[in-house]
Coordinates of C-alpha atoms and ligand atoms in Angstrom, one line a residue:
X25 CA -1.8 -28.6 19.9
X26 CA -3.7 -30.8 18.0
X27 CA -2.0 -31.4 14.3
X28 CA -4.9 -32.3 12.1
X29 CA -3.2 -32.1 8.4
X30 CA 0.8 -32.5 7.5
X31 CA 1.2 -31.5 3.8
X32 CA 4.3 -32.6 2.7
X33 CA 6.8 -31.5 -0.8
X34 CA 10.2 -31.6 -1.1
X35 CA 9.9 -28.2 -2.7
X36 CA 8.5 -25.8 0.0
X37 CA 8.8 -22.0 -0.3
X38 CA 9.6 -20.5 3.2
X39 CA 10.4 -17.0 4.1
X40 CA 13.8 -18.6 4.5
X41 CA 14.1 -20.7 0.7
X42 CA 12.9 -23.1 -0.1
X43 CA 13.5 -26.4 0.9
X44 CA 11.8 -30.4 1.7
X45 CA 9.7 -30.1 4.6
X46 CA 6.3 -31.4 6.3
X47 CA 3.8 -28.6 6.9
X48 CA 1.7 -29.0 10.3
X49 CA -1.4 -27.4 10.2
X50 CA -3.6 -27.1 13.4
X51 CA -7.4 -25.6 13.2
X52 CA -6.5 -23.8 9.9
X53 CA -3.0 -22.5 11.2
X54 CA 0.3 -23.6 10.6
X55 CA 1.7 -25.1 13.6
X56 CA 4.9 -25.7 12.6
X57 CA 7.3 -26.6 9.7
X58 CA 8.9 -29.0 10.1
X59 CA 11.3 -31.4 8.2
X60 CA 10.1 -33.6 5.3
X61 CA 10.5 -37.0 7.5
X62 CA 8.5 -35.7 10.5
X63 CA 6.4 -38.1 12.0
X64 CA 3.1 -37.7 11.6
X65 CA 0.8 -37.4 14.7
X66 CA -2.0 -40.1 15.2
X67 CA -5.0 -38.8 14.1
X68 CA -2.9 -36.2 11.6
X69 CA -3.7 -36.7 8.1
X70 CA -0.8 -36.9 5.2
X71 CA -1.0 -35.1 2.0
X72 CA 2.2 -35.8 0.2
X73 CA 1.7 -33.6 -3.5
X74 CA 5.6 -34.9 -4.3
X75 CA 7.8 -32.9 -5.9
X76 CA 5.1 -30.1 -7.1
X77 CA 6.0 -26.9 -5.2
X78 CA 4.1 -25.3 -2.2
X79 CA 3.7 -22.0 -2.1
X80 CA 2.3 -19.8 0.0
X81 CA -1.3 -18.9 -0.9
X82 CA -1.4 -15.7 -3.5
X83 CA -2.9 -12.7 -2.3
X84 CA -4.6 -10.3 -5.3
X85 CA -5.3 -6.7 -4.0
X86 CA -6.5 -5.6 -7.3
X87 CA -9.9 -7.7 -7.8
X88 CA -13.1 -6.2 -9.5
X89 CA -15.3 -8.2 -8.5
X90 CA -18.5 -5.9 -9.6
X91 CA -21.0 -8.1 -7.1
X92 CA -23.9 -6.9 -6.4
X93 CA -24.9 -4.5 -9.2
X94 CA -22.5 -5.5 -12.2
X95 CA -22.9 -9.1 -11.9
X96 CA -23.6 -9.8 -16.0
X97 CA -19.7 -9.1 -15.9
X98 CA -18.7 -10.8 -12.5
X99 CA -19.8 -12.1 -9.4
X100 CA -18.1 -13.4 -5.5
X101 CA -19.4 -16.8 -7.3
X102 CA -17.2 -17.2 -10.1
X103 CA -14.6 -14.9 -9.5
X104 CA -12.9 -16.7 -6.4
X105 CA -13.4 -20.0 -8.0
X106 CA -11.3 -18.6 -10.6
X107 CA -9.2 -17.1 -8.3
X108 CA -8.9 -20.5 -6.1
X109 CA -8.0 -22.0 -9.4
X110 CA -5.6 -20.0 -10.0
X111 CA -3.6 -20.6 -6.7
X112 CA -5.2 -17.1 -4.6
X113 CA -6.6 -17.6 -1.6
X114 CA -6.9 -13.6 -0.3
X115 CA -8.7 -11.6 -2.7
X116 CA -9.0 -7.8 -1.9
X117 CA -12.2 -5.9 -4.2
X118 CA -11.6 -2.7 -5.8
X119 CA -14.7 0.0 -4.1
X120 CA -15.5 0.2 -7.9
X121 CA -18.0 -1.1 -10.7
X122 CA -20.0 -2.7 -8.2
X123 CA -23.3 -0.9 -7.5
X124 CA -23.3 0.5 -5.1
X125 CA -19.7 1.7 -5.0
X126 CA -17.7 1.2 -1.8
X127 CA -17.6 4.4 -1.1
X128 CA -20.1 4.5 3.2
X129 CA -20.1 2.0 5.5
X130 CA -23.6 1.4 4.0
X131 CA -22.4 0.0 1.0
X132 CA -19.8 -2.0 2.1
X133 CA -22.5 -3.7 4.4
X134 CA -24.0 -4.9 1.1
X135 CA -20.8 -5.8 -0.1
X136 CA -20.1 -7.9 2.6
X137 CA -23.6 -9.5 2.7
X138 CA -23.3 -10.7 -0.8
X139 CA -19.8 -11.7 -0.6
X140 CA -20.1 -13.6 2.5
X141 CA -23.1 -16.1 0.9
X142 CA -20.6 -16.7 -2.4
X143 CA -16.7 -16.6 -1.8
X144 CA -14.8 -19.4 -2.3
X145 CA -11.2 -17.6 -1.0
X146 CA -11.4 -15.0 1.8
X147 CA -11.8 -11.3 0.6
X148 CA -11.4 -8.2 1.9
X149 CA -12.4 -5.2 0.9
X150 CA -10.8 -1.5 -0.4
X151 CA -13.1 1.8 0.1
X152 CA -13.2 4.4 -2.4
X153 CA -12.3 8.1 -2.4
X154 CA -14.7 10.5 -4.4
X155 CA -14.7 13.8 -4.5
X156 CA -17.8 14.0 -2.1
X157 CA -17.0 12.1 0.4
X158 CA -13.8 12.7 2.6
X159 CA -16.6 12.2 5.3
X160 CA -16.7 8.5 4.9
X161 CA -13.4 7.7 4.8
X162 CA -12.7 7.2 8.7
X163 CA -16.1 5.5 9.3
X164 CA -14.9 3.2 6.3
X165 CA -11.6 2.4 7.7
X166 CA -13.2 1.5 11.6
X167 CA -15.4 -0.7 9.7
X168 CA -12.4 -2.4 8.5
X169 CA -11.1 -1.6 5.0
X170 CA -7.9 -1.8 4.2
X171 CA -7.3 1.9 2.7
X172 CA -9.1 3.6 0.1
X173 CA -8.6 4.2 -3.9
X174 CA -8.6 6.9 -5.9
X175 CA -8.5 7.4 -9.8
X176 CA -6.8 10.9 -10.9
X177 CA -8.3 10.4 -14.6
X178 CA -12.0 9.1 -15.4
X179 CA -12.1 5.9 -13.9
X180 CA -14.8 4.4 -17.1
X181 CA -17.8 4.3 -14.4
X182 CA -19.4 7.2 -14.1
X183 CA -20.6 6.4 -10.5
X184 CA -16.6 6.8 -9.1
X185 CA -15.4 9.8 -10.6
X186 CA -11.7 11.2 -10.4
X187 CA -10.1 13.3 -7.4
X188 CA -8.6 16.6 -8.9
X189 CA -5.4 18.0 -7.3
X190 CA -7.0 20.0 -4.1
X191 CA -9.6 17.3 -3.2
X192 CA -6.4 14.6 -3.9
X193 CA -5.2 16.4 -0.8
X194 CA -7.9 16.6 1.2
X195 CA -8.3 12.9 1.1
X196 CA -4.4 12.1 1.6
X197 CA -4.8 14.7 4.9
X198 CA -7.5 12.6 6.1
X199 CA -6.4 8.9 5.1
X200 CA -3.2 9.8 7.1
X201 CA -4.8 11.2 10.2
X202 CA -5.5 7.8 10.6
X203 CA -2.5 6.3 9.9
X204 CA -4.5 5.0 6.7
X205 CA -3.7 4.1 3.1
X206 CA -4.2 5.2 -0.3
X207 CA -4.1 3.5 -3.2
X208 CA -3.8 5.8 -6.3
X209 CA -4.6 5.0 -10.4
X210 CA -2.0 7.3 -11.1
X211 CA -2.4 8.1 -15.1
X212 CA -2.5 11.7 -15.5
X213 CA -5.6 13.6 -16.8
X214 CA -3.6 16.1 -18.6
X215 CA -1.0 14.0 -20.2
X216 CA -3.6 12.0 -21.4
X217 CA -6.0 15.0 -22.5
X218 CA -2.6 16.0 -24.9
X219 CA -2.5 12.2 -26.2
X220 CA -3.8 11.8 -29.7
X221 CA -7.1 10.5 -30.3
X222 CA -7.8 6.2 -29.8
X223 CA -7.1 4.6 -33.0
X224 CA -9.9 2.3 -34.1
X225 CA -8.9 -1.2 -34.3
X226 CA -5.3 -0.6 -34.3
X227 CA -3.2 -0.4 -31.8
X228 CA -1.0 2.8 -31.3
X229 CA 2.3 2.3 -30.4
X230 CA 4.5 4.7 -28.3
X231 CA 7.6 6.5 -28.9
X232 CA 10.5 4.3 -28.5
X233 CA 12.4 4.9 -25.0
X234 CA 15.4 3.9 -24.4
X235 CA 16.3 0.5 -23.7
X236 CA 17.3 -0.5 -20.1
X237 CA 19.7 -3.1 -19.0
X238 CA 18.7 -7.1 -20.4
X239 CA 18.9 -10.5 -17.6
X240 CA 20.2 -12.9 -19.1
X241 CA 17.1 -15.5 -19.6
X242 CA 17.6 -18.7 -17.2
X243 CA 18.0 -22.4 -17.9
X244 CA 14.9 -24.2 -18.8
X245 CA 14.1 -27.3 -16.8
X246 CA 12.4 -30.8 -18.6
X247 CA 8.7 -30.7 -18.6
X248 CA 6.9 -33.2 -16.3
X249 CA 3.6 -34.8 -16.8
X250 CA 0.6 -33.8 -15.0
X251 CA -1.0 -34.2 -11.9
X252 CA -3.4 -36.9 -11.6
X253 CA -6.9 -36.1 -11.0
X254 CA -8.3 -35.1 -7.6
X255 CA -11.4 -35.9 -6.2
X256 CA -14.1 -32.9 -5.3
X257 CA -14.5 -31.7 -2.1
X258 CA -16.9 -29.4 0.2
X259 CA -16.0 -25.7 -0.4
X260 CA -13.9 -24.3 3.0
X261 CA -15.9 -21.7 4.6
X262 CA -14.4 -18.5 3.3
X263 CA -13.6 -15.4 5.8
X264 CA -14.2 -12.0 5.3
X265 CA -11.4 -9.9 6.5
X266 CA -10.8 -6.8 8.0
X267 CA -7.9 -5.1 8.4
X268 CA -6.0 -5.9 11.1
X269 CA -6.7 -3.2 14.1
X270 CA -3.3 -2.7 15.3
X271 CA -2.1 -2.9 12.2
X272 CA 0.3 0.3 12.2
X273 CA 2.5 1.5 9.0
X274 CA 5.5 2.4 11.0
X275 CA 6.9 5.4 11.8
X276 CA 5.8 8.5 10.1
X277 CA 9.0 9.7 8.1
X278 CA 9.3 10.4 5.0
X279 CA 6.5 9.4 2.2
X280 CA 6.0 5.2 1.5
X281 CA 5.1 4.2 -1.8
X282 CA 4.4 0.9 -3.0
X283 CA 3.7 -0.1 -6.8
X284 CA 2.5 -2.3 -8.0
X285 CA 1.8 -4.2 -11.5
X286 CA 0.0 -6.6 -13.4
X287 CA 0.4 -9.8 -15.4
X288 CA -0.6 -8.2 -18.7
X289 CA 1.9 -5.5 -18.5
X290 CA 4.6 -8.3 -17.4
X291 CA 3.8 -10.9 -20.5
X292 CA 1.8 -9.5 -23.2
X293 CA 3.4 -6.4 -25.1
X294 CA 1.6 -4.2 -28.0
X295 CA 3.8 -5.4 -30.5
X296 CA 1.4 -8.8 -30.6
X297 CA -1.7 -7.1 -30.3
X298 CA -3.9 -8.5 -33.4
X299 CA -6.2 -5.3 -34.9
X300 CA -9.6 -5.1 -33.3
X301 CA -8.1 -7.3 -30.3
X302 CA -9.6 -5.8 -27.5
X303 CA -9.4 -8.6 -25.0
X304 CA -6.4 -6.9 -24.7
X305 CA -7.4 -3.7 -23.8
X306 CA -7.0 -2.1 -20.3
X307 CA -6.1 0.6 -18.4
X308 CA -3.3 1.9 -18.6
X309 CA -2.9 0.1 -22.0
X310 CA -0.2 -2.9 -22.8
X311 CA 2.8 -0.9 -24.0
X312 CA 5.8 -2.1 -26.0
X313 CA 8.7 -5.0 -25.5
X314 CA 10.8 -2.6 -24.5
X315 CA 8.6 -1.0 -21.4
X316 CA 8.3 -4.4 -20.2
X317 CA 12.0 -5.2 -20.0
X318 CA 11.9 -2.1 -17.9
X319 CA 9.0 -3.6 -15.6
X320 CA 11.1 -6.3 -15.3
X321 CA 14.3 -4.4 -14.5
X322 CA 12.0 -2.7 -11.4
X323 CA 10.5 -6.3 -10.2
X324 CA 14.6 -7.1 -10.2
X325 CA 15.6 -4.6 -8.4
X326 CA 12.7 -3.8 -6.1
X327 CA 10.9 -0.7 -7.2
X328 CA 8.0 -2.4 -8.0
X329 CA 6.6 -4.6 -4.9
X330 CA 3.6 -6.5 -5.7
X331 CA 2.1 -8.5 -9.3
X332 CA -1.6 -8.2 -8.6
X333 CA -4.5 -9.0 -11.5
X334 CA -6.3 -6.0 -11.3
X335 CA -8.9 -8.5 -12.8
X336 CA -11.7 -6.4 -14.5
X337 CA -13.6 -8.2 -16.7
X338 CA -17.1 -7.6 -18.7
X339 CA -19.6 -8.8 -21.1
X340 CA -18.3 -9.8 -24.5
X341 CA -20.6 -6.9 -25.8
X342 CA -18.8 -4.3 -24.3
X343 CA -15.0 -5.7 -26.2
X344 CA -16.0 -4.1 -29.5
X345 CA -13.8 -4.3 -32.2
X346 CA -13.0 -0.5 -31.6
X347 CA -10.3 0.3 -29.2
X348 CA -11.5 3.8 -28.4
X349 CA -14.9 2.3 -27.1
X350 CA -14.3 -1.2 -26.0
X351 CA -14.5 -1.5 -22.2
X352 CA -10.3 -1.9 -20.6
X353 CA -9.8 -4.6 -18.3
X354 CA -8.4 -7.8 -18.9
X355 CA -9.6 -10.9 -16.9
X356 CA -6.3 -13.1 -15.2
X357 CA -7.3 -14.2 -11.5
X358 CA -7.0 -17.8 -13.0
X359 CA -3.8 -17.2 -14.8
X360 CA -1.6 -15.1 -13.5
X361 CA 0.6 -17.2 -11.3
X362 CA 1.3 -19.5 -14.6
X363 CA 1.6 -16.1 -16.9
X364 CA 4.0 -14.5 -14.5
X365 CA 5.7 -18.1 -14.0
X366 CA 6.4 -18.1 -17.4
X367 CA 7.8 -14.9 -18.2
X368 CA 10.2 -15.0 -14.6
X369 CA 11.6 -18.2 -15.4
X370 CA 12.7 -17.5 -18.8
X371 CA 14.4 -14.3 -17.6
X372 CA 16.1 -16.3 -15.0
X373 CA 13.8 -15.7 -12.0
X374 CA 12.7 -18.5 -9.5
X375 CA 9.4 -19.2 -7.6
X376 CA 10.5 -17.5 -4.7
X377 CA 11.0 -13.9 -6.6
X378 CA 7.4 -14.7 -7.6
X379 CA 6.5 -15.4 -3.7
X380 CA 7.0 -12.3 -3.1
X381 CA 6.1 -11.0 -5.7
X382 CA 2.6 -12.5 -5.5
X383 CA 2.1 -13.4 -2.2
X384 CA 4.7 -11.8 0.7
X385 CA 4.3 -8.3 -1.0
X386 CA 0.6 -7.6 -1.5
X387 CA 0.1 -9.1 2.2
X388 CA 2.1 -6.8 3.3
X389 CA 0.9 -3.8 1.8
X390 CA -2.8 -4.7 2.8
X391 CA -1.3 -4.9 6.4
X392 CA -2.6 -9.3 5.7
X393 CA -0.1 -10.8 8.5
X394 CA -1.5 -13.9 8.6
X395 CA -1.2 -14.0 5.1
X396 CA 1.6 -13.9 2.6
X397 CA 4.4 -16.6 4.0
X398 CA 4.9 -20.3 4.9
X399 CA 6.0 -19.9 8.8
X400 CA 3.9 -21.2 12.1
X401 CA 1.6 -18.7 13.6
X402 CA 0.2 -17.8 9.6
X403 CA -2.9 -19.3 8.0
X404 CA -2.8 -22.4 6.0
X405 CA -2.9 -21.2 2.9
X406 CA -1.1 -23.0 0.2
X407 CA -1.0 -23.0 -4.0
X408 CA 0.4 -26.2 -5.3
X409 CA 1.9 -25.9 -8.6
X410 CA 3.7 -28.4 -11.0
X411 CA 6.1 -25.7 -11.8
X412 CA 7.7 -27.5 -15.0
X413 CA 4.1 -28.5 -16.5
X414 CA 3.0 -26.5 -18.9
X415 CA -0.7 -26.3 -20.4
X416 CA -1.8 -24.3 -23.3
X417 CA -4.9 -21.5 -22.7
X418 CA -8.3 -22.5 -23.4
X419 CA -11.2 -19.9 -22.8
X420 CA -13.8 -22.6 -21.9
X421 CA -11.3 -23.7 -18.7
X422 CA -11.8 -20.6 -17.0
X423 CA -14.4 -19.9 -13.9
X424 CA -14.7 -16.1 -14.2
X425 CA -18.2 -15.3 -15.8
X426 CA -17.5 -14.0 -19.2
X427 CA -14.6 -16.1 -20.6
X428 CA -12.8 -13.6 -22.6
X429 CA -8.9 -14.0 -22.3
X430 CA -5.9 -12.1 -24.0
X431 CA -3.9 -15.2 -23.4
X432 CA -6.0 -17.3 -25.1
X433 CA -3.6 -20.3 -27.2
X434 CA -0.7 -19.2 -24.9
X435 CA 1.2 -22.1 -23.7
X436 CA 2.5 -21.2 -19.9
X437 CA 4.4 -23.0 -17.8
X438 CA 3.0 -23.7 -14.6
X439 CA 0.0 -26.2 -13.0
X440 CA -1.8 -25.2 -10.2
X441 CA -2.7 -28.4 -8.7
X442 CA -4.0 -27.7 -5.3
X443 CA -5.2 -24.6 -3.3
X444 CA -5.8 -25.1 0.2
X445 CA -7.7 -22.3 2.5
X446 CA -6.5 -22.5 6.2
X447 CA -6.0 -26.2 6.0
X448 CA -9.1 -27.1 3.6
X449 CA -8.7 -28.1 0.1
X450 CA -10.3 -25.9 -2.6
X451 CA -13.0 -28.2 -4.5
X452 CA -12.6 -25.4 -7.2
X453 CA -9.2 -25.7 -7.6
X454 CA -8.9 -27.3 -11.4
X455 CA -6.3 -30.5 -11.5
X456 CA -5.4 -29.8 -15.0
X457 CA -6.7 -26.7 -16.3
X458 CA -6.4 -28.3 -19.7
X459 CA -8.2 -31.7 -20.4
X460 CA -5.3 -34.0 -21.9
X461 CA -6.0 -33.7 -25.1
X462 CA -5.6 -30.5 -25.4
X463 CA -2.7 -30.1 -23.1
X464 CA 0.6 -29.9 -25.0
X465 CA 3.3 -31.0 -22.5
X466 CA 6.5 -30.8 -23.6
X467 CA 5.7 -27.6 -25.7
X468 CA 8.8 -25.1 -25.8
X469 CA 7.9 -21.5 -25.3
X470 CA 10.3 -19.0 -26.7
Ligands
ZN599 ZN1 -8.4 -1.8 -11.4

């Protein structure tokens, strides 16, 4: 086998810890991993990125991309250079708020045709399950999607309407006929029919609940300075998966549920919401301190599985002032790996919880298993991040289309400073994603 790349750290993340160690990497696939004073094969070349950490590449199964048909609010273009900026290198794109809707094998033709001339990362696609059409759903999964989603509640396109209980069923019957998956936005109509009217420009908070179990919050490490600068290089040719055709769940006992959540939900809370802030509006909405200690709690202890974007962004027009009417989705494929970073270490979490987290889980869910982990026989796709760095938020560093942010003037922790996609670097990966004089290293965070 001919080694063609050896990317060397003294920090990598493996499935077994993490540890020094030379990465081999043969036609796009890791070879081997080997140990951090390997030899490197004539003809091999060395990247040594020092002490910054290598991680498996992320993988975000929650990506609105809205390309063709909504592209004013995103496009394949800009959203997986955001996304390659931001350390993903598998994106998987919601069958929603692109027109058409994934919903026939028709439409995710289109889908495919448009992604395939733009993607920077390699992207998959999920179908979508209407009310009208339970007769797509196999034809959709031959053709290679990973499993289909389903809103219970208006979904805020009026294009993808909700499944109600009966037609719920029908679709689960026939998703698991073959052996599929569904993927649910599980808020409740009625509960929310019985909820009291959105509130203007304020913010209504919940009912208090009651408080779950605290971590103690972790050490804090010195910051480091910044990467140097890197050079830009020709895009990698991008992939545009399917899911795997022997991919099989396991045996059929008992009901498997994964859940998952976001960065918002894990780092922003409603107590900090400004009035008429509606960059931080979404769907479900940002709830209080207190629900996110309990978020926490379930990422600790393994009810929730994966931390995925669910990036859905839009034109600045549609974030009025108004709560009740602005459009919910917040933008993060750029910054979630630093946002969650942030939050994990100071409740005494390490890299790898955010591994798997980030990466290991959502591969596994989407069936990815060349994806997800650091281990020969997978693709060689990497984030590098400069763990201890920190860099403060500033709208105009970000690739997705419309640069609205609810993290805006955050300071994070966490520099991606390389994303490599089987064995290529990313050109779009940013070095710094704040220019230095704007970066504040050093800065504390709470
Ligand atoms: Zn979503």
């Amino acid at each position: 086998m001919d080694i063609d790349l050896v990317l060397r750290s003294t920090r990598v993340i493996t499935p077994e810890g993490t540890r020094p160690a030379s990465i081999a990497v043969s036609g796009g696939t890791i070879a081997a991993v080997l140990p951090h004073d390997a030899e490197v094969p004539p003809g091999a070349r060395l990247e040594d990125v020092g002490d910054d950490v290598v991680l498996p590449g992320l993988v975000d199964t929650h990506v609105h991309v809205n390309d063709p048909g909504r592209t004013e609010w995103e496009g394949f273009w800009t959203a997986t250079r955001a996304a390659a900026a931001g350390g993903i290198t598998t994106l998987l794109d919601m069958p929603l708020n692109s027109l058409p809707p994934t919903t026939t094998v028709e439409n995710l033709r289109v889908k495919q045709d448009v992604a395939r001339a733009k993607a920077h990362v390699d992207v998959g696609f999920w179908g979508g399950a209407l009310p009208d059409n339970v007769k797509d759903l196999r034809p959709l999964h031959d053709a290679g999607v990973f499993g289909f989603k389903c809103f219970l509640s208006p979904s805020g396109v009026e294009e993808f309407p909700e499944l109600d209980q009966e037609r719920l069923a029908t679709s689960l019957a026939e998703v698991a006929g073959f052996d599929g998956l569904m993927i649910v936005h599980a808020e409740d109509p009625h509960h929310l029919a019985a909820a009291p009217p959105a509130d203007g420009r304020r913010v209504r908070r919940l009912p208090r609940l009651p408080a779950p179990g605290r971590r103690e919050h972790g050490h804090r490490e010195p910051d480091r300075p910044g990467p140097p600068a890197r050079r830009p290089r020709p895009r990698p040719a991008p992939l545009l998966l399917r899911r795997p055709s022997g991919h099989r769940r396991g045996p059929g006992r008992g009901v498997k549920v994964t859940v998952e959540s976001c960065p918002h939900f894990l780092t922003l809370t409603a107590e900090e919401i400004p009035d008429g802030a509606t960059e931080f509006k979404c769907c479900p909405p940002i709830r209080e301190a207190v629900n996110q200690d309990a978020l926490w709690q379930g990422l600790a202890d393994g009810t929730i599985d994966c931390i995925v974007s669910d990036h859905s962004p839009s034109t600045a027009d549609l974030k009025t002032p108004d709560f009740a009417s602005a459009w919910g989705g917040i933008s993060s494929l750029q910054l979630g790996l630093p946002a969650v970073w942030t939050e994990a270490r100071r409740r005494g979490h390490d890299l790898t919880d955010v591994v798997r987290w980030m990466s290991e889980g959502p591969a596994r869910l989407a069936g990815l298993d060349r994806k997800g982990a650091i281990e020969a026989g997978r693709d060689a796709d990497f984030a590098v991040l400069d763990p201890e760095a920190t860099f403060t938020v500033d709208p105009a560093e970000l690739q997705h289309r419309n640069r609205i942010t609810a993290y805006a003037g955050k300071t994070l922790h966490g520099v991606v400073t390389s994303t490599w996609l089987r064995g290529e670097r990313s050109p779009t990966a940013v070095s710094s994603p704040s220019p230095p004089a704007a970066s504040s290293k050093g800065t504390t965070d709470p």
